[in-house]
Short mmCIF file of C-alpha atoms in Angstrom, two decimals:
data_model
loop_
_atom_site.label_atom_id
_atom_site.label_comp_id
_atom_site.label_asym_id
_atom_site.label_seq_id
_atom_site.Cartn_x
_atom_site.Cartn_y
_atom_site.Cartn_z
CA MET M 27 0.00 0.00 0.00
CA VAL M 28 1.40 3.39 -1.04
CA MET M 29 1.36 6.01 1.71
CA LEU M 30 0.40 9.35 0.19
CA ASP M 31 1.58 12.54 1.86
CA TYR M 32 -0.26 15.85 1.83
CA LYS M 33 1.71 17.10 -1.15
CA ASP M 34 0.69 14.04 -3.19
CA PHE M 35 -2.94 14.48 -2.18
CA GLN M 36 -2.82 18.13 -3.13
CA GLN M 37 -1.31 17.34 -6.52
CA ASN M 38 -3.90 14.63 -7.19
CA ILE M 39 -6.67 17.18 -6.74
CA ILE M 40 -5.01 19.50 -9.26
CA ASN M 41 -4.53 16.54 -11.62
CA PHE M 42 -8.25 15.81 -11.36
CA LEU M 43 -9.15 19.35 -12.42
CA ASN M 44 -6.66 19.28 -15.25
CA VAL M 45 -7.75 15.90 -16.63
CA ASN M 46 -11.40 16.95 -16.49
CA LYS M 47 -10.66 20.36 -18.06
CA ALA M 48 -12.07 22.07 -14.97
CA TRP M 49 -9.26 24.47 -14.04
CA ASP M 50 -11.77 27.31 -14.51
CA ARG M 51 -13.36 26.01 -11.29
CA ALA M 52 -10.15 26.72 -9.38
CA VAL M 53 -10.72 30.14 -7.81
CA SER M 54 -8.16 32.43 -6.22
CA LEU M 55 -9.80 34.24 -3.28
CA ASP M 56 -8.83 37.05 -0.95
CA ILE M 57 -10.68 38.87 1.82
CA GLU M 58 -9.84 42.33 3.11
CA THR M 59 -10.80 42.96 6.73
CA ASP M 60 -9.38 43.82 10.12
CA LEU M 61 -7.43 40.90 11.62
CA ARG M 62 -9.30 41.51 14.89
CA ILE M 63 -12.62 40.58 13.28
CA LEU M 64 -12.71 37.15 14.95
CA ASP M 65 -12.76 38.88 18.35
CA ASP M 66 -15.30 41.50 17.36
CA PRO M 67 -18.43 40.21 15.54
CA LYS M 68 -19.52 43.77 14.78
CA LYS M 69 -16.60 44.39 12.44
CA ASN M 70 -17.35 44.07 8.72
CA ILE M 71 -15.28 42.69 5.89
CA LEU M 72 -14.45 45.27 3.24
CA SER M 73 -14.26 43.01 0.21
CA ILE M 74 -14.12 39.55 -1.28
CA SER M 75 -12.15 39.31 -4.52
CA VAL M 76 -11.83 36.28 -6.79
CA ALA M 77 -9.85 35.37 -9.90
CA ARG M 78 -9.98 32.35 -12.18
CA ARG M 79 -8.68 31.46 -15.61
CA VAL M 80 -11.31 31.20 -18.32
CA GLU M 81 -9.77 29.86 -21.53
CA ASN M 82 -6.55 31.90 -21.76
CA ARG M 83 -7.66 34.92 -19.75
CA ILE M 84 -7.71 35.68 -16.01
CA CYS M 85 -11.12 36.98 -14.98
CA ILE M 86 -11.37 38.98 -11.75
CA GLU M 87 -14.55 39.78 -9.84
CA LYS M 88 -14.85 41.95 -6.73
CA PHE M 89 -17.57 42.26 -4.13
CA ILE M 90 -16.97 45.43 -2.13
CA LEU M 91 -18.72 46.83 0.94
CA ASP M 92 -20.57 50.10 0.35
CA ASN M 93 -21.39 51.05 3.94
CA GLU M 94 -20.31 49.60 7.27
CA ASN M 95 -23.34 47.71 8.54
CA GLU M 96 -24.61 44.13 8.75
CA GLU M 97 -27.09 44.44 5.89
CA GLU M 98 -24.51 45.78 3.44
CA GLU M 99 -22.04 43.07 4.43
CA ALA M 100 -24.72 40.42 3.86
CA LYS M 101 -25.11 41.77 0.29
CA ILE M 102 -21.43 41.03 -0.38
CA PHE M 103 -21.88 37.41 0.62
CA ILE M 104 -25.00 37.07 -1.51
CA GLN M 105 -23.10 38.53 -4.49
CA PHE M 106 -20.29 36.08 -3.80
CA GLY M 107 -22.96 33.39 -3.53
CA TYR M 108 -24.22 34.21 -7.03
CA PHE M 109 -20.64 33.83 -8.24
CA CYS M 110 -20.39 30.43 -6.52
CA GLN M 111 -23.75 29.42 -7.99
CA ARG M 112 -22.46 30.20 -11.47
CA VAL M 113 -18.91 28.83 -11.15
CA ARG M 114 -19.32 26.07 -8.51
CA PRO M 115 -15.71 26.29 -7.23
CA LEU M 116 -13.95 22.99 -6.59
CA VAL M 117 -10.64 24.43 -5.37
CA ILE M 118 -10.27 27.76 -3.56
CA ILE M 119 -6.74 29.13 -3.66
CA GLY M 120 -5.20 31.72 -1.40
CA TYR M 121 -1.99 32.94 0.16
CA GLY M 122 -2.34 32.38 3.90
CA ILE M 123 -5.94 31.35 3.28
CA SER M 124 -5.93 28.62 5.95
CA ARG M 125 -4.86 31.09 8.66
CA PHE M 126 -6.93 34.08 7.63
CA ASP M 127 -9.58 33.90 4.91
CA LEU M 128 -11.02 30.45 5.71
CA PRO M 129 -11.52 31.12 9.47
CA ILE M 130 -13.22 34.41 8.57
CA LEU M 131 -15.52 32.74 6.03
CA LEU M 132 -16.54 30.12 8.61
CA PHE M 133 -16.99 32.77 11.30
CA LYS M 134 -19.15 34.95 9.07
CA MET M 135 -21.14 31.95 7.88
CA LYS M 136 -22.31 31.35 11.46
CA GLN M 137 -23.49 34.95 11.68
CA LEU M 138 -25.16 34.83 8.28
CA ASP M 139 -26.90 31.53 9.06
CA LYS M 140 -28.86 33.32 11.78
CA LEU M 141 -29.57 36.33 9.58
CA PHE M 142 -30.73 34.41 6.51
CA ASN M 143 -32.62 31.71 8.41
CA LYS M 144 -35.17 34.19 9.74
CA SER M 145 -37.46 33.33 6.85
CA GLY M 146 -37.12 29.61 7.57
CA ARG M 147 -35.03 28.78 4.51
CA TYR M 148 -31.89 29.89 2.71
CA GLU M 149 -32.02 31.32 -0.78
CA PRO M 150 -30.10 29.41 -3.52
CA ALA M 151 -27.22 31.93 -3.69
CA TYR M 152 -26.57 31.52 0.01
CA TRP M 153 -26.60 27.73 -0.31
CA ALA M 154 -24.04 28.09 -3.10
CA PHE M 155 -21.83 30.18 -0.80
CA ARG M 156 -22.13 27.60 2.00
CA ASP M 157 -21.38 24.72 -0.38
CA ALA M 158 -18.26 26.47 -1.69
CA VAL M 159 -16.94 27.10 1.81
CA THR M 160 -17.74 23.68 3.26
CA MET M 161 -17.15 21.40 0.27
CA SER M 162 -14.35 22.94 -1.82
CA TYR M 163 -10.69 22.05 -1.30
CA PHE M 164 -8.72 25.01 0.10
CA LEU M 165 -5.25 25.29 -1.40
CA ASP M 166 -2.90 27.51 0.60
CA MET M 167 0.10 28.53 -1.49
CA ILE M 168 2.28 29.57 1.46
CA ASN M 169 3.95 26.18 1.88
CA PRO M 170 4.45 25.38 -1.83
CA VAL M 171 6.03 28.82 -2.28
CA ARG M 172 8.38 28.62 0.69
CA PHE M 173 9.61 25.17 -0.32
CA GLU M 174 9.99 26.17 -3.97
CA ILE M 175 11.99 29.28 -3.12
CA ALA M 176 14.15 27.34 -0.64
CA LYS M 177 14.88 24.80 -3.37
CA PHE M 178 15.75 27.56 -5.84
CA ASP M 179 17.99 29.37 -3.33
CA ASN M 180 19.40 26.14 -1.90
CA THR M 181 18.50 27.20 1.63
CA THR M 182 16.16 26.33 4.52
CA PRO M 183 12.42 26.88 3.93
CA LYS M 184 11.01 29.92 5.70
CA PHE M 185 7.88 32.04 5.57
CA ILE M 186 7.80 34.27 2.48
CA PRO M 187 5.28 37.14 2.29
CA LEU M 188 3.39 37.33 -1.01
CA GLU M 189 5.04 40.65 -1.90
CA SER M 190 8.48 39.04 -1.50
CA ALA M 191 7.45 35.92 -3.40
CA ILE M 192 6.28 37.80 -6.49
CA SER M 193 9.54 39.78 -6.49
CA HIS M 194 11.72 36.69 -6.23
CA LYS M 195 13.92 35.63 -9.14
CA ARG M 196 12.18 32.21 -9.27
CA PHE M 197 9.00 33.88 -10.52
CA GLU M 198 10.43 36.82 -12.45
CA HIS M 199 9.07 35.51 -15.77
CA LEU M 200 5.44 35.69 -14.61
CA PRO M 201 3.30 38.72 -15.57
CA PHE M 202 2.36 39.77 -12.04
CA MET M 203 0.30 42.88 -11.36
CA LYS M 204 2.50 43.60 -8.29
CA THR M 205 0.06 45.90 -6.50
CA LYS M 206 1.20 45.13 -2.94
CA ALA M 207 3.27 48.34 -2.85
CA ILE M 208 0.03 50.37 -2.97
CA VAL M 209 -0.31 49.48 0.71
CA SER M 210 3.18 48.49 1.86
CA LYS M 211 4.77 51.83 0.92
CA HIS M 212 2.50 53.54 3.46
CA VAL M 213 2.93 51.03 6.31
CA SER M 214 5.01 52.35 9.22
CA ASN M 215 5.31 52.17 13.00
CA VAL M 216 2.57 54.78 13.18
CA GLN M 217 0.22 53.33 10.55
CA ASN M 218 -0.29 49.57 10.31
CA LYS M 219 -1.38 47.61 7.25
CA TRP M 220 -5.05 47.51 8.20
CA ASP M 221 -5.20 51.28 8.73
CA VAL M 222 -3.78 51.83 5.25
CA ILE M 223 -6.21 49.39 3.60
CA TYR M 224 -9.16 50.90 5.46
CA ARG M 225 -8.17 54.41 4.41
CA LEU M 226 -7.92 53.29 0.77
CA TRP M 227 -11.40 51.78 0.99
CA LYS M 228 -12.79 55.00 2.47
CA GLU M 229 -10.92 57.55 0.39
CA ASP M 230 -9.37 55.98 -2.71
CA ARG M 231 -11.50 53.24 -4.25
CA ASN M 232 -9.45 53.14 -7.46
CA SER M 233 -6.29 52.21 -5.55
CA PHE M 234 -8.24 49.84 -3.31
CA ASN M 235 -9.61 48.08 -6.39
CA LYS M 236 -6.16 47.71 -7.94
CA TYR M 237 -4.76 46.37 -4.67
CA ILE M 238 -7.35 43.61 -4.24
CA GLU M 239 -7.20 42.67 -7.93
CA GLY M 240 -3.45 42.17 -7.70
CA ASP M 241 -3.67 39.81 -4.73
CA VAL M 242 -5.94 37.27 -6.40
CA HIS M 243 -4.37 37.65 -9.84
CA ASP M 244 -0.82 37.08 -8.64
CA THR M 245 -1.73 34.21 -6.30
CA LEU M 246 -3.47 32.44 -9.17
CA LEU M 247 -0.37 32.82 -11.38
CA ILE M 248 1.82 31.29 -8.67
CA ALA M 249 -0.60 28.38 -8.24
CA GLU M 250 -0.55 27.71 -11.98
CA GLU M 251 3.23 27.92 -12.08
CA LEU M 252 3.80 25.52 -9.21
CA MET M 253 0.85 23.15 -9.51
CA LEU M 254 0.03 22.92 -13.24
CA LYS M 255 3.61 23.04 -14.55
CA ARG M 256 4.33 19.80 -12.66
CA LEU M 257 1.86 18.09 -14.99
CA CYS M 258 3.71 19.13 -18.16
#
């Protein structure tokens, strides 16, 4: 009996999508919100952004909060639910998704269950959102990236932030959007990352849009480079 490790299992899932020509159901996802949201149920997420490859083009969709209240946040999840209803994601890709985005999705789902169950039943878009969160495979690119870069540099694997990963020589041939600097150039001892992102959302939606587009676009490119290229 062959003992599969997690890496083998992960690769088998990607192989399944590739063989069945279903890579368009692999979705790169990113959430923007305050890291303290899990300790404060009243805090809202600012956005959910997604990217997937359709034929030879990367398609990006964004669901952005208009006003800070529970009803407006619920609209974002319903919009994301319509996306899930249409696409039916099988793999959800992220960078740090297991430590950040997935816990937030599960946390918010508990809140939304109570909100949407007032009528006695969930609408189809909300079921699609719940199915995507509870039944899709979540692929976190943090470990594949740190091991790949360690192999390239002939060094010990260590945590690599996404901004550093997309600037690394190993991935220099990929057409990244590289929008991380929109936020990182303003981060300081006085102003943390969340404060910068929140200010962009409030005051500069064009820059906020570019920032969240870059995250999902660049993470998808890394996933394709590391996971699909192994099949060639």
